[in-house]
């Protein structure tokens, strides 16, 4: 199997962390670039979206959630599925909020890549304000036991969102949020997270 990733995609980073958390480093990483018209990956991944997991039979999966769900089944026990019982809906709430923040920050980051004269200040401001509101909400709850549990999907989503600061310096989620800063540092020190950093020069 091959996992196609880019060095800047937070969605790809999430899949790479899950791969290492499950001990599946035998899945080959293929570093690629998006929006390249003659990319050979388009022959088997028509959408061109990253990450993409190519299976040995030539088929594959796009969409981070699908890829993580599939990876999770390859080596028991499942780590990233929602829990059952009374923890189910609180988990889904945390997951949805973290995904909302990630999707908004990704839009913000992509908008800043556009030529300066083509950027939308309104979109950038809208997503910045959304991200700051969500950062405040996560700061208020980050010390609760759910965020101290073993790494799960809501935590993967939140970490990969906050980590977008590496490519978007104006995403200042740290100021005034010591709980988030400490939580991010703890997650960043995990071997699977450190091991998922893109190599220099990629």
mmCIF file of C-alpha atoms in Angstrom:
data_model
loop_
_atom_site.group_PDB
_atom_site.id
_atom_site.type_symbol
_atom_site.label_atom_id
_atom_site.label_comp_id
_atom_site.label_asym_id
_atom_site.label_seq_id
_atom_site.Cartn_x
_atom_site.Cartn_y
_atom_site.Cartn_z
ATOM 1 C CA UNK A 1 0.000 0.000 0.000
ATOM 2 C CA UNK A 2 1.034 3.578 -0.650
ATOM 3 C CA UNK A 3 -0.120 6.710 1.157
ATOM 4 C CA UNK A 4 0.131 9.787 -1.060
ATOM 5 C CA UNK A 5 0.763 12.923 0.960
ATOM 6 C CA UNK A 6 2.034 16.487 0.693
ATOM 7 C CA UNK A 7 4.331 18.260 3.169
ATOM 8 C CA UNK A 8 1.826 21.026 3.963
ATOM 9 C CA UNK A 9 -1.560 19.287 4.164
ATOM 10 C CA UNK A 10 -2.905 18.955 7.730
ATOM 11 C CA UNK A 11 -5.194 16.193 6.462
ATOM 12 C CA UNK A 12 -2.202 14.236 5.181
ATOM 13 C CA UNK A 13 -0.388 14.824 8.490
ATOM 14 C CA UNK A 14 -3.358 13.348 10.321
ATOM 15 C CA UNK A 15 -3.283 10.187 8.184
ATOM 16 C CA UNK A 16 0.476 9.880 8.677
ATOM 17 C CA UNK A 17 0.124 10.096 12.463
ATOM 18 C CA UNK A 18 -2.596 7.430 12.418
ATOM 19 C CA UNK A 19 -0.358 5.208 10.280
ATOM 20 C CA UNK A 20 2.418 5.378 12.876
ATOM 21 C CA UNK A 21 0.060 5.093 15.855
ATOM 22 C CA UNK A 22 -1.152 1.802 14.395
ATOM 23 C CA UNK A 23 2.387 0.546 13.773
ATOM 24 C CA UNK A 24 1.843 0.465 10.017
ATOM 25 C CA UNK A 25 5.037 2.162 8.894
ATOM 26 C CA UNK A 26 5.219 -0.505 6.174
ATOM 27 C CA UNK A 27 2.646 1.564 4.271
ATOM 28 C CA UNK A 28 4.890 3.492 1.888
ATOM 29 C CA UNK A 29 4.718 7.279 1.951
ATOM 30 C CA UNK A 30 4.710 8.927 -1.469
ATOM 31 C CA UNK A 31 5.403 12.665 -1.350
ATOM 32 C CA UNK A 32 3.577 14.506 -4.084
ATOM 33 C CA UNK A 33 2.191 17.911 -5.032
ATOM 34 C CA UNK A 34 -1.386 18.854 -5.754
ATOM 35 C CA UNK A 35 -2.702 20.796 -8.744
ATOM 36 C CA UNK A 36 -0.063 19.447 -11.125
ATOM 37 C CA UNK A 37 -1.863 18.748 -14.436
ATOM 38 C CA UNK A 38 0.401 15.876 -15.536
ATOM 39 C CA UNK A 39 0.725 14.188 -12.136
ATOM 40 C CA UNK A 40 0.709 10.402 -12.777
ATOM 41 C CA UNK A 41 -1.319 9.967 -9.574
ATOM 42 C CA UNK A 42 -4.349 11.345 -11.435
ATOM 43 C CA UNK A 43 -4.556 8.110 -13.424
ATOM 44 C CA UNK A 44 -5.775 6.261 -10.308
ATOM 45 C CA UNK A 45 -6.888 9.211 -8.145
ATOM 46 C CA UNK A 46 -9.011 11.312 -10.512
ATOM 47 C CA UNK A 47 -9.945 13.926 -7.906
ATOM 48 C CA UNK A 48 -6.273 14.626 -7.164
ATOM 49 C CA UNK A 49 -7.100 15.160 -3.504
ATOM 50 C CA UNK A 50 -4.584 14.354 -0.787
ATOM 51 C CA UNK A 51 -4.209 12.189 1.210
ATOM 52 C CA UNK A 52 -4.891 9.177 -0.973
ATOM 53 C CA UNK A 53 -4.329 5.579 0.085
ATOM 54 C CA UNK A 54 -3.581 3.294 -2.860
ATOM 55 C CA UNK A 55 -4.222 -0.377 -2.213
ATOM 56 C CA UNK A 56 -2.226 -3.250 -3.659
ATOM 57 C CA UNK A 57 -4.995 -4.032 -6.170
ATOM 58 C CA UNK A 58 -4.728 -0.531 -7.664
ATOM 59 C CA UNK A 59 -7.894 0.837 -6.082
ATOM 60 C CA UNK A 60 -7.790 3.237 -3.181
ATOM 61 C CA UNK A 61 -9.422 5.696 -0.845
ATOM 62 C CA UNK A 62 -9.503 9.461 -0.643
ATOM 63 C CA UNK A 63 -10.876 11.456 2.322
ATOM 64 C CA UNK A 64 -8.962 11.481 5.583
ATOM 65 C CA UNK A 65 -11.803 10.026 7.655
ATOM 66 C CA UNK A 66 -12.161 7.039 5.320
ATOM 67 C CA UNK A 67 -8.410 6.458 5.208
ATOM 68 C CA UNK A 68 -8.057 6.576 8.989
ATOM 69 C CA UNK A 69 -11.046 4.250 9.436
ATOM 70 C CA UNK A 70 -9.479 1.779 6.998
ATOM 71 C CA UNK A 71 -6.017 1.994 8.574
ATOM 72 C CA UNK A 72 -7.627 1.477 11.964
ATOM 73 C CA UNK A 73 -8.986 -1.921 10.873
ATOM 74 C CA UNK A 74 -5.605 -3.218 9.693
ATOM 75 C CA UNK A 75 -4.127 -3.714 13.162
ATOM 76 C CA UNK A 76 -6.348 -4.336 16.190
ATOM 77 C CA UNK A 77 -7.557 -2.897 18.427
ATOM 78 C CA UNK A 78 -9.430 -0.067 16.698
ATOM 79 C CA UNK A 79 -8.213 3.244 18.110
ATOM 80 C CA UNK A 80 -10.058 5.920 16.180
ATOM 81 C CA UNK A 81 -13.692 4.768 16.074
ATOM 82 C CA UNK A 82 -16.278 6.516 18.270
ATOM 83 C CA UNK A 83 -16.912 4.898 21.647
ATOM 84 C CA UNK A 84 -20.294 3.399 22.435
ATOM 85 C CA UNK A 85 -22.560 4.265 25.314
ATOM 86 C CA UNK A 86 -22.829 7.614 27.042
ATOM 87 C CA UNK A 87 -19.435 8.750 25.714
ATOM 88 C CA UNK A 88 -20.629 8.555 22.089
ATOM 89 C CA UNK A 89 -22.300 11.955 21.683
ATOM 90 C CA UNK A 90 -19.690 13.953 23.658
ATOM 91 C CA UNK A 91 -17.068 12.330 21.412
ATOM 92 C CA UNK A 92 -19.009 13.260 18.284
ATOM 93 C CA UNK A 93 -19.346 16.842 19.551
ATOM 94 C CA UNK A 94 -15.581 17.148 20.100
ATOM 95 C CA UNK A 95 -14.851 15.565 16.749
ATOM 96 C CA UNK A 96 -17.255 17.843 14.866
ATOM 97 C CA UNK A 97 -15.911 20.994 16.519
ATOM 98 C CA UNK A 98 -12.306 20.039 15.797
ATOM 99 C CA UNK A 99 -13.146 19.165 12.187
ATOM 100 C CA UNK A 100 -14.954 22.483 11.770
ATOM 101 C CA UNK A 101 -11.875 24.329 12.987
ATOM 102 C CA UNK A 102 -9.571 22.331 10.704
ATOM 103 C CA UNK A 103 -11.703 22.901 7.625
ATOM 104 C CA UNK A 104 -11.921 26.644 8.300
ATOM 105 C CA UNK A 105 -8.201 27.055 8.942
ATOM 106 C CA UNK A 106 -7.473 25.080 5.761
ATOM 107 C CA UNK A 107 -9.627 27.520 3.770
ATOM 108 C CA UNK A 108 -7.761 30.424 5.401
ATOM 109 C CA UNK A 109 -4.370 28.910 4.569
ATOM 110 C CA UNK A 110 -5.332 28.169 0.956
ATOM 111 C CA UNK A 111 -6.637 31.708 0.495
ATOM 112 C CA UNK A 112 -3.261 33.137 1.548
ATOM 113 C CA UNK A 113 -1.579 31.078 -1.193
ATOM 114 C CA UNK A 114 -3.503 32.909 -3.893
ATOM 115 C CA UNK A 115 -1.761 35.828 -5.632
ATOM 116 C CA UNK A 116 -2.079 38.911 -3.442
ATOM 117 C CA UNK A 117 -4.452 40.686 -5.796
ATOM 118 C CA UNK A 118 -6.776 37.661 -5.918
ATOM 119 C CA UNK A 119 -7.097 36.997 -2.187
ATOM 120 C CA UNK A 120 -10.369 37.673 -0.423
ATOM 121 C CA UNK A 121 -9.812 39.725 2.749
ATOM 122 C CA UNK A 122 -13.393 38.918 3.753
ATOM 123 C CA UNK A 123 -12.813 35.147 3.602
ATOM 124 C CA UNK A 124 -9.516 35.441 5.472
ATOM 125 C CA UNK A 125 -11.078 37.579 8.197
ATOM 126 C CA UNK A 126 -14.114 35.318 8.479
ATOM 127 C CA UNK A 127 -12.010 32.179 8.901
ATOM 128 C CA UNK A 128 -9.574 33.914 11.267
ATOM 129 C CA UNK A 129 -12.412 35.007 13.535
ATOM 130 C CA UNK A 130 -13.985 31.533 13.426
ATOM 131 C CA UNK A 131 -10.640 29.948 14.327
ATOM 132 C CA UNK A 132 -10.115 32.292 17.273
ATOM 133 C CA UNK A 133 -13.605 31.616 18.645
ATOM 134 C CA UNK A 134 -13.011 27.882 18.428
ATOM 135 C CA UNK A 135 -9.554 28.233 19.978
ATOM 136 C CA UNK A 136 -11.202 29.982 22.935
ATOM 137 C CA UNK A 137 -13.760 27.187 23.211
ATOM 138 C CA UNK A 138 -11.076 24.505 23.176
ATOM 139 C CA UNK A 139 -8.999 26.435 25.724
ATOM 140 C CA UNK A 140 -11.993 26.346 28.063
ATOM 141 C CA UNK A 141 -12.264 22.549 27.921
ATOM 142 C CA UNK A 142 -8.766 21.298 27.110
ATOM 143 C CA UNK A 143 -8.053 20.374 30.756
ATOM 144 C CA UNK A 144 -10.997 17.947 30.916
ATOM 145 C CA UNK A 145 -10.279 14.186 30.976
ATOM 146 C CA UNK A 146 -11.488 13.623 27.412
ATOM 147 C CA UNK A 147 -8.549 15.606 26.027
ATOM 148 C CA UNK A 148 -6.075 13.732 28.262
ATOM 149 C CA UNK A 149 -7.198 10.293 27.049
ATOM 150 C CA UNK A 150 -5.142 8.210 24.591
ATOM 151 C CA UNK A 151 -4.896 9.824 21.171
ATOM 152 C CA UNK A 152 -8.261 9.673 19.404
ATOM 153 C CA UNK A 153 -9.767 11.265 16.299
ATOM 154 C CA UNK A 154 -10.876 14.541 17.952
ATOM 155 C CA UNK A 155 -7.350 14.998 19.308
ATOM 156 C CA UNK A 156 -5.781 14.200 15.924
ATOM 157 C CA UNK A 157 -8.043 16.770 14.272
ATOM 158 C CA UNK A 158 -7.321 19.455 16.852
ATOM 159 C CA UNK A 159 -3.570 18.891 16.836
ATOM 160 C CA UNK A 160 -3.332 18.988 13.035
ATOM 161 C CA UNK A 161 -5.408 22.179 13.041
ATOM 162 C CA UNK A 162 -3.175 23.963 15.532
ATOM 163 C CA UNK A 163 -0.092 22.720 13.689
ATOM 164 C CA UNK A 164 -1.108 24.723 10.612
ATOM 165 C CA UNK A 165 0.717 27.576 12.360
ATOM 166 C CA UNK A 166 3.902 26.148 10.781
ATOM 167 C CA UNK A 167 2.724 27.386 7.372
ATOM 168 C CA UNK A 168 0.381 30.174 8.540
ATOM 169 C CA UNK A 169 2.271 32.294 11.104
ATOM 170 C CA UNK A 170 -0.628 34.725 11.450
ATOM 171 C CA UNK A 171 -2.676 31.886 12.976
ATOM 172 C CA UNK A 172 -1.893 32.988 16.525
ATOM 173 C CA UNK A 173 -3.812 30.512 18.662
ATOM 174 C CA UNK A 174 -1.146 30.496 21.411
ATOM 175 C CA UNK A 175 -1.550 33.988 22.891
ATOM 176 C CA UNK A 176 -3.684 33.875 26.021
ATOM 177 C CA UNK A 177 -4.330 30.125 25.764
ATOM 178 C CA UNK A 178 -1.835 28.358 28.051
ATOM 179 C CA UNK A 179 -3.930 25.210 28.278
ATOM 180 C CA UNK A 180 -3.883 24.708 24.513
ATOM 181 C CA UNK A 181 -0.154 25.472 24.412
ATOM 182 C CA UNK A 182 0.597 22.803 27.034
ATOM 183 C CA UNK A 183 -1.738 20.276 25.380
ATOM 184 C CA UNK A 184 -0.198 20.866 21.943
ATOM 185 C CA UNK A 185 3.305 20.410 23.355
ATOM 186 C CA UNK A 186 2.315 17.081 24.928
ATOM 187 C CA UNK A 187 0.852 15.758 21.683
ATOM 188 C CA UNK A 188 3.759 17.091 19.602
ATOM 189 C CA UNK A 189 6.184 15.043 21.716
ATOM 190 C CA UNK A 190 4.485 11.720 20.921
ATOM 191 C CA UNK A 191 6.737 9.468 18.761
ATOM 192 C CA UNK A 192 4.029 9.066 16.118
ATOM 193 C CA UNK A 193 3.622 12.825 15.843
ATOM 194 C CA UNK A 194 7.337 13.567 15.730
ATOM 195 C CA UNK A 195 7.758 10.791 13.165
ATOM 196 C CA UNK A 196 5.112 12.282 10.898
ATOM 197 C CA UNK A 197 6.956 15.559 10.324
ATOM 198 C CA UNK A 198 7.940 15.991 6.670
ATOM 199 C CA UNK A 199 11.649 15.398 6.052
ATOM 200 C CA UNK A 200 13.763 18.423 5.223
ATOM 201 C CA UNK A 201 13.756 19.336 1.582
ATOM 202 C CA UNK A 202 10.473 17.636 0.694
#
